[in-house]
Short mmCIF file of C-alpha atoms and ligand atoms in Angstrom, two decimals:
data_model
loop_
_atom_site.label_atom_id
_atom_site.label_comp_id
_atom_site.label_asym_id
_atom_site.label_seq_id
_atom_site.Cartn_x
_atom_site.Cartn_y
_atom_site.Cartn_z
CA UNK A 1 0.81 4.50 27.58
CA UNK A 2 -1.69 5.81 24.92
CA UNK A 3 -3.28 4.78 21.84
CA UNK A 4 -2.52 6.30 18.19
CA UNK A 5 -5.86 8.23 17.05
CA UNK A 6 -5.58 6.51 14.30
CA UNK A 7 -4.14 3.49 12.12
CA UNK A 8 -3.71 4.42 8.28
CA UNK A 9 -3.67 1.02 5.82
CA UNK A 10 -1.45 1.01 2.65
CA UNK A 11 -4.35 -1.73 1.21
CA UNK A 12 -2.12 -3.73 -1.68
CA UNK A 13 0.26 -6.33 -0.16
CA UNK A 14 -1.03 -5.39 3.54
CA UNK A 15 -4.97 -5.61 3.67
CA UNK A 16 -5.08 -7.93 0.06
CA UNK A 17 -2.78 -9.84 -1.42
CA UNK A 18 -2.46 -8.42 -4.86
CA UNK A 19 1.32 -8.14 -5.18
CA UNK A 20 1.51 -11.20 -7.41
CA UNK A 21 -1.40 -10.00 -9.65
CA UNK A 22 0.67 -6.14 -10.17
CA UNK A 23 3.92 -8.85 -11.13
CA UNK A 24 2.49 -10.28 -13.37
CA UNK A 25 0.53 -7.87 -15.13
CA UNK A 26 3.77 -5.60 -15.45
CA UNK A 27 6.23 -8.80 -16.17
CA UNK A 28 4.06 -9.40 -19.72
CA UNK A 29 4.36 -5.32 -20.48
CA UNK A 30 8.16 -5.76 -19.38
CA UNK A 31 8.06 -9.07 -21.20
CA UNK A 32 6.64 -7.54 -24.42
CA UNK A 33 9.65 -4.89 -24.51
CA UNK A 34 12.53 -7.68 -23.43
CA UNK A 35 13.31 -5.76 -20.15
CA UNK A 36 14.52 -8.11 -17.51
CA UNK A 37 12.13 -8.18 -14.95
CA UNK A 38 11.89 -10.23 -11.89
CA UNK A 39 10.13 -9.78 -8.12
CA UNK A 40 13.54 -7.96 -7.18
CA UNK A 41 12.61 -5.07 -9.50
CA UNK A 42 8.98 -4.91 -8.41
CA UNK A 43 9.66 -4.72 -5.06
CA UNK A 44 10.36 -0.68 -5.97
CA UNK A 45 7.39 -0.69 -8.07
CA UNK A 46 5.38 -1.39 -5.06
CA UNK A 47 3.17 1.22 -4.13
CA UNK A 48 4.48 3.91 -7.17
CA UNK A 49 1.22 4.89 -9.21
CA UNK A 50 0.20 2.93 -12.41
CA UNK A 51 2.06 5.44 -14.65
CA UNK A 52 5.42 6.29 -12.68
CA UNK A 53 5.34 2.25 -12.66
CA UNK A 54 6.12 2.21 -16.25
CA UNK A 55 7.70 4.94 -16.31
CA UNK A 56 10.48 3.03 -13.85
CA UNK A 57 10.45 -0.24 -16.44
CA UNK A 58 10.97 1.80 -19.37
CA UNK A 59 13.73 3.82 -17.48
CA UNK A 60 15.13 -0.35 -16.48
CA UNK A 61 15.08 -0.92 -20.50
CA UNK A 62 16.74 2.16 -21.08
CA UNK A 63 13.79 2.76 -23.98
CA UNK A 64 11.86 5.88 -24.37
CA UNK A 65 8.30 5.99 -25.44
CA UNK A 66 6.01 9.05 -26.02
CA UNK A 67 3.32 9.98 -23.22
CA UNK A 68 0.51 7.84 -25.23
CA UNK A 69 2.51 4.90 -25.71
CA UNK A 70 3.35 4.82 -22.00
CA UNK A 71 -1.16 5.78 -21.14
CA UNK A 72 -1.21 2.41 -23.78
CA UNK A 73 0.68 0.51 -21.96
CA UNK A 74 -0.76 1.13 -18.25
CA UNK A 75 -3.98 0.61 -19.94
CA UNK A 76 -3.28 -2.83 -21.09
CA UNK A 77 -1.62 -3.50 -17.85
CA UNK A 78 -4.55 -2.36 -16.39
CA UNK A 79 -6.61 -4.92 -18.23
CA UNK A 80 -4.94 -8.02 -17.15
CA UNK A 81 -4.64 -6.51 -13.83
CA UNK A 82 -8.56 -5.96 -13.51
CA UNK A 83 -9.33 -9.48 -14.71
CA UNK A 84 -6.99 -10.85 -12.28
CA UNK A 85 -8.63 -8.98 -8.94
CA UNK A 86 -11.99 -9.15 -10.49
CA UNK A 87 -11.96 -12.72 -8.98
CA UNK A 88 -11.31 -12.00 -5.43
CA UNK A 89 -13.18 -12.60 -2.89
CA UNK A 90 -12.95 -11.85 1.27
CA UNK A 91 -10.54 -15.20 1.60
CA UNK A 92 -7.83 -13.07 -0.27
CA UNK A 93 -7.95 -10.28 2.90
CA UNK A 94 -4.06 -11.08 4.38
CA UNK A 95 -4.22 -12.96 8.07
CA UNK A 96 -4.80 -10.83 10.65
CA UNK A 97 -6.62 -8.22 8.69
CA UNK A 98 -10.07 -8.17 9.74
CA UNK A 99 -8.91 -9.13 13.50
CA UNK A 100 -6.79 -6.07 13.98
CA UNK A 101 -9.17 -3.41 12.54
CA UNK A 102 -12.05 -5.10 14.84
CA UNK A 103 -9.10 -4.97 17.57
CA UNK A 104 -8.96 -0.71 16.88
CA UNK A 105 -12.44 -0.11 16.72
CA UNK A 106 -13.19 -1.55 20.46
CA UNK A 107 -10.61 0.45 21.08
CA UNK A 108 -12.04 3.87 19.72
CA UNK A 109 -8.87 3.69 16.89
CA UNK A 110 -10.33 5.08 13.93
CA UNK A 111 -8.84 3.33 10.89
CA UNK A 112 -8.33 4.77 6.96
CA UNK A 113 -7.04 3.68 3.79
CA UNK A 114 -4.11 5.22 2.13
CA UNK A 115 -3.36 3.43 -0.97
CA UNK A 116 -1.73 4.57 -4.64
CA UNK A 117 -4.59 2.32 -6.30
CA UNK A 118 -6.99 3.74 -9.00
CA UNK A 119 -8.61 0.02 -8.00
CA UNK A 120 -8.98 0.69 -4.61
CA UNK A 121 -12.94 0.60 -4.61
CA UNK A 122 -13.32 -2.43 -6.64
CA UNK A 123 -11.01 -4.54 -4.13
CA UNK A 124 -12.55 -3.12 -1.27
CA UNK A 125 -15.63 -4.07 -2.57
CA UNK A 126 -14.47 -6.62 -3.96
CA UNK A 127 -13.51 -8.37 -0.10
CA UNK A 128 -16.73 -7.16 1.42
CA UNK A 129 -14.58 -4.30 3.30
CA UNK A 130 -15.99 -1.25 1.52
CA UNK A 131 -17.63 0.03 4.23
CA UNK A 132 -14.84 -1.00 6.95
CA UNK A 133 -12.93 2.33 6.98
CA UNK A 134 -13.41 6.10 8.53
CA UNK A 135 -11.75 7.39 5.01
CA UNK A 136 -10.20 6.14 2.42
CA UNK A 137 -7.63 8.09 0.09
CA UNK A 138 -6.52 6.52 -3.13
CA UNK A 139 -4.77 6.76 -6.34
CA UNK A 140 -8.21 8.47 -7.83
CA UNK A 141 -7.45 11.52 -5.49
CA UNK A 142 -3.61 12.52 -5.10
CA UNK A 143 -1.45 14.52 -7.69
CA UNK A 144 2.16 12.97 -6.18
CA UNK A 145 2.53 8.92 -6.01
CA UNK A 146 4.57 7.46 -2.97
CA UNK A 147 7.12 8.37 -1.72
CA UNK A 148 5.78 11.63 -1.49
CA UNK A 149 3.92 11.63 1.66
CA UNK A 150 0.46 13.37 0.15
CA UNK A 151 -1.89 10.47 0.48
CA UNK A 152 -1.31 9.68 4.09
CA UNK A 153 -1.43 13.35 4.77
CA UNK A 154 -4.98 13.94 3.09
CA UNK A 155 -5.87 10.63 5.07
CA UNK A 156 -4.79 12.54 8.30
CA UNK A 157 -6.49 15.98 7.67
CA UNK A 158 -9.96 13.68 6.79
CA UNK A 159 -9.88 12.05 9.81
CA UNK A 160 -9.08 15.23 11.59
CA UNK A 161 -5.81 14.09 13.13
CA UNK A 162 -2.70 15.53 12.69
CA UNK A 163 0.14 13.26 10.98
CA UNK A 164 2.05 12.13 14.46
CA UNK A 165 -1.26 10.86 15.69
CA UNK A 166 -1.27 8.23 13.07
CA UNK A 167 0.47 5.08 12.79
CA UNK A 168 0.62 3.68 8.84
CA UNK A 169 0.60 0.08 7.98
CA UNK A 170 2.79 -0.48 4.59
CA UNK A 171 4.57 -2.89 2.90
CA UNK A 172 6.61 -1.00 0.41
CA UNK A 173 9.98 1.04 0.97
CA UNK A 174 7.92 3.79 -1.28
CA UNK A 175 5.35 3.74 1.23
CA UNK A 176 7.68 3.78 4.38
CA UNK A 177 9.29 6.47 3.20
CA UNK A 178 6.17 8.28 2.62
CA UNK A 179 4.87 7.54 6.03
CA UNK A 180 8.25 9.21 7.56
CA UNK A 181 8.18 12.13 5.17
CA UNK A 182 4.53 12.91 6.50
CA UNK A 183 5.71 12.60 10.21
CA UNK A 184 4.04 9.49 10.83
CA UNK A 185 5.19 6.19 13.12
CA UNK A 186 4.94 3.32 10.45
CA UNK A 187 4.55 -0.57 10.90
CA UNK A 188 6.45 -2.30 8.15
CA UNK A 189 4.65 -5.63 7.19
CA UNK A 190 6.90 -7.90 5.60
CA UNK A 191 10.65 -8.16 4.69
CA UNK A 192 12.73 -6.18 7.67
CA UNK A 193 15.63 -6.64 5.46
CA UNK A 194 13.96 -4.81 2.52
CA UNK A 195 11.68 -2.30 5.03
CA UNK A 196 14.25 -1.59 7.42
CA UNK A 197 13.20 2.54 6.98
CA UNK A 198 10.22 1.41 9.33
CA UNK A 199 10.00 1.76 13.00
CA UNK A 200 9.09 -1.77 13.15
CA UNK A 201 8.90 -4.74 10.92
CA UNK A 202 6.54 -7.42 11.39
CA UNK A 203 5.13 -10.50 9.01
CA UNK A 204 1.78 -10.17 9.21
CA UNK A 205 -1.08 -8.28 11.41
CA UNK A 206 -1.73 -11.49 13.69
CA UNK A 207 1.43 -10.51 15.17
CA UNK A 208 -0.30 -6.61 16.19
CA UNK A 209 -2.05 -6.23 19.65
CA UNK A 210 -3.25 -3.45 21.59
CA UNK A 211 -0.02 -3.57 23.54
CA UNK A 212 2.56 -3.55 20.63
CA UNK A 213 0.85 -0.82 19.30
CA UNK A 214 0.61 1.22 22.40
CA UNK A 215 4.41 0.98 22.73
CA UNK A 216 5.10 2.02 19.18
CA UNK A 217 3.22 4.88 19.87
CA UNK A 218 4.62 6.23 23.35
CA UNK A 219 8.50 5.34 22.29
CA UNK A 220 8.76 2.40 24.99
CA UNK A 221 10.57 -0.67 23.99
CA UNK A 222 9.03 -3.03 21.62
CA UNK A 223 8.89 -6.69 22.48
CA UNK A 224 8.28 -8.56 19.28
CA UNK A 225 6.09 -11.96 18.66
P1 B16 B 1 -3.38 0.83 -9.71
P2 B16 B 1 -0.77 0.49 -2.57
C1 B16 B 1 -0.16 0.49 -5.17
O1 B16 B 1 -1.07 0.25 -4.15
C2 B16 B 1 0.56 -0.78 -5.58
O2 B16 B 1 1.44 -1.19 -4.56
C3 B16 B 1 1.38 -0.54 -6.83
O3 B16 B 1 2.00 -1.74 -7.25
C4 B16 B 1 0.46 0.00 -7.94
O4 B16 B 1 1.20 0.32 -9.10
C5 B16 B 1 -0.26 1.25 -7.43
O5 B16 B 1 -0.97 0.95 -6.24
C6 B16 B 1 -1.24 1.76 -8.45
O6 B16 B 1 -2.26 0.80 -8.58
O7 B16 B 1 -2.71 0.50 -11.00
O8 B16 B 1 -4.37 -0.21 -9.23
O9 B16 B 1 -3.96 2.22 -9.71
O10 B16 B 1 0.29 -0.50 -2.21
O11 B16 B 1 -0.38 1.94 -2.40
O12 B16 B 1 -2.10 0.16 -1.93
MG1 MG B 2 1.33 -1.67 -0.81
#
């Protein structure tokens, strides 16, 4: 049994817990125009970019706004967003996190970022694990949002790899279906009811080990924690 080349991290909701921060930051724009909104709806928000985000409430609310209003309204989200994750620190980096990638480098597993955030370098920095990756592609350097599979792609062709000898970590059905689309195996952390697109689903990274990954990657039967 072999080793992926690579592991490629979705980073919000699988290396930092920012999911609640994006809810609420949207919930007061969705607030603000009396759109219901409520975790159910942001779980398909997850990992869409800033402006196909609102884009998606608006198209909830059945409203239409012009191209500004919508940039004003990402902006502001924006705002309360950034004063949220401004705060972090490395004790908001999900169990598991900084384990596993330690795990993949002694095993010569090179290991990249492939998020839709234009915040990706202030968390990262923000957690002390801006210099923990090979490459990192983020919402600052794709044209197409997930589901389209471009930023795990890019993260593949900068590591030198090609797509099948990465596995992606994500936590949103946008991002699973991204993974797939780009011909990648891809570890679903979180709800296996709601990432059931995913070769596998698990709760967290302390359930990953070399073994678990090796048989993801070879096809052989996977024997859960
Ligand atoms: P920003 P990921 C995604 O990050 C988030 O899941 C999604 O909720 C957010 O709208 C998107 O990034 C854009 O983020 O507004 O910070 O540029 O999960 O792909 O790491
Ligand atoms: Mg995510």
């Amino acid at each position: 049994m072999s080793l992926p080349k690579a592991c490629i991290f979705d980073l919000d909701g699988v290396i930092v817990d920012t999911v609640p921060a994006h809810f609420v930051a949207w919930k007061a724009m969705a607030d603000e125009l009396n759109i219901p909104f409520t975790e159910e709806e942001n779980e398909h928000l997850k990992g869409v970019s800033r402006i196909d985000s609102m884009k998606r409430i608006l198209a909830m609310g059945n409203i239409e706004k012009s191209e500004q209003e919508i940039i004003d309204y990402t902006t502001r989200k924006n705002e309360i967003y950034v004063e949220i994750i401004s705060k972090m620190t490395p004790s908001d980096i999900l169990p598991g996190v900084v384990e596993f990638i330690d795990l993949l480098r002694q095993h010569n597993v090179a290991v990249a970022i492939g998020s839709s955030s234009k915040n990706t370098p202030t968390i990262l920095k923000a957690v002390g694990l801006d210099q923990a990756f090979d490459v990192i592609v983020d919402g600052n350097q794709v044209t197409y949002s997930k589901p389209d599979p471009e930023v795990f792609l890019k993260g593949a062709n900068q590591l030198d790899f090609a797509p099948a000898e990465c596995i992606v970590l994500e936590d949103a059905i946008s991002g699973v279906e991204a993974a797939k689309r780009g011909g990648m195996k891809c570890i679903g952390v979180g709800d296996a009811k709601v990432l059931g697109a995913a070769d596998v689903v698990i709760s967290d990274m302390t359930e990953l080990n070399i073994d678990f990954l090796k048989a993801l990657y070879t096809n052989e039967e996977l024997h859960q924690a």
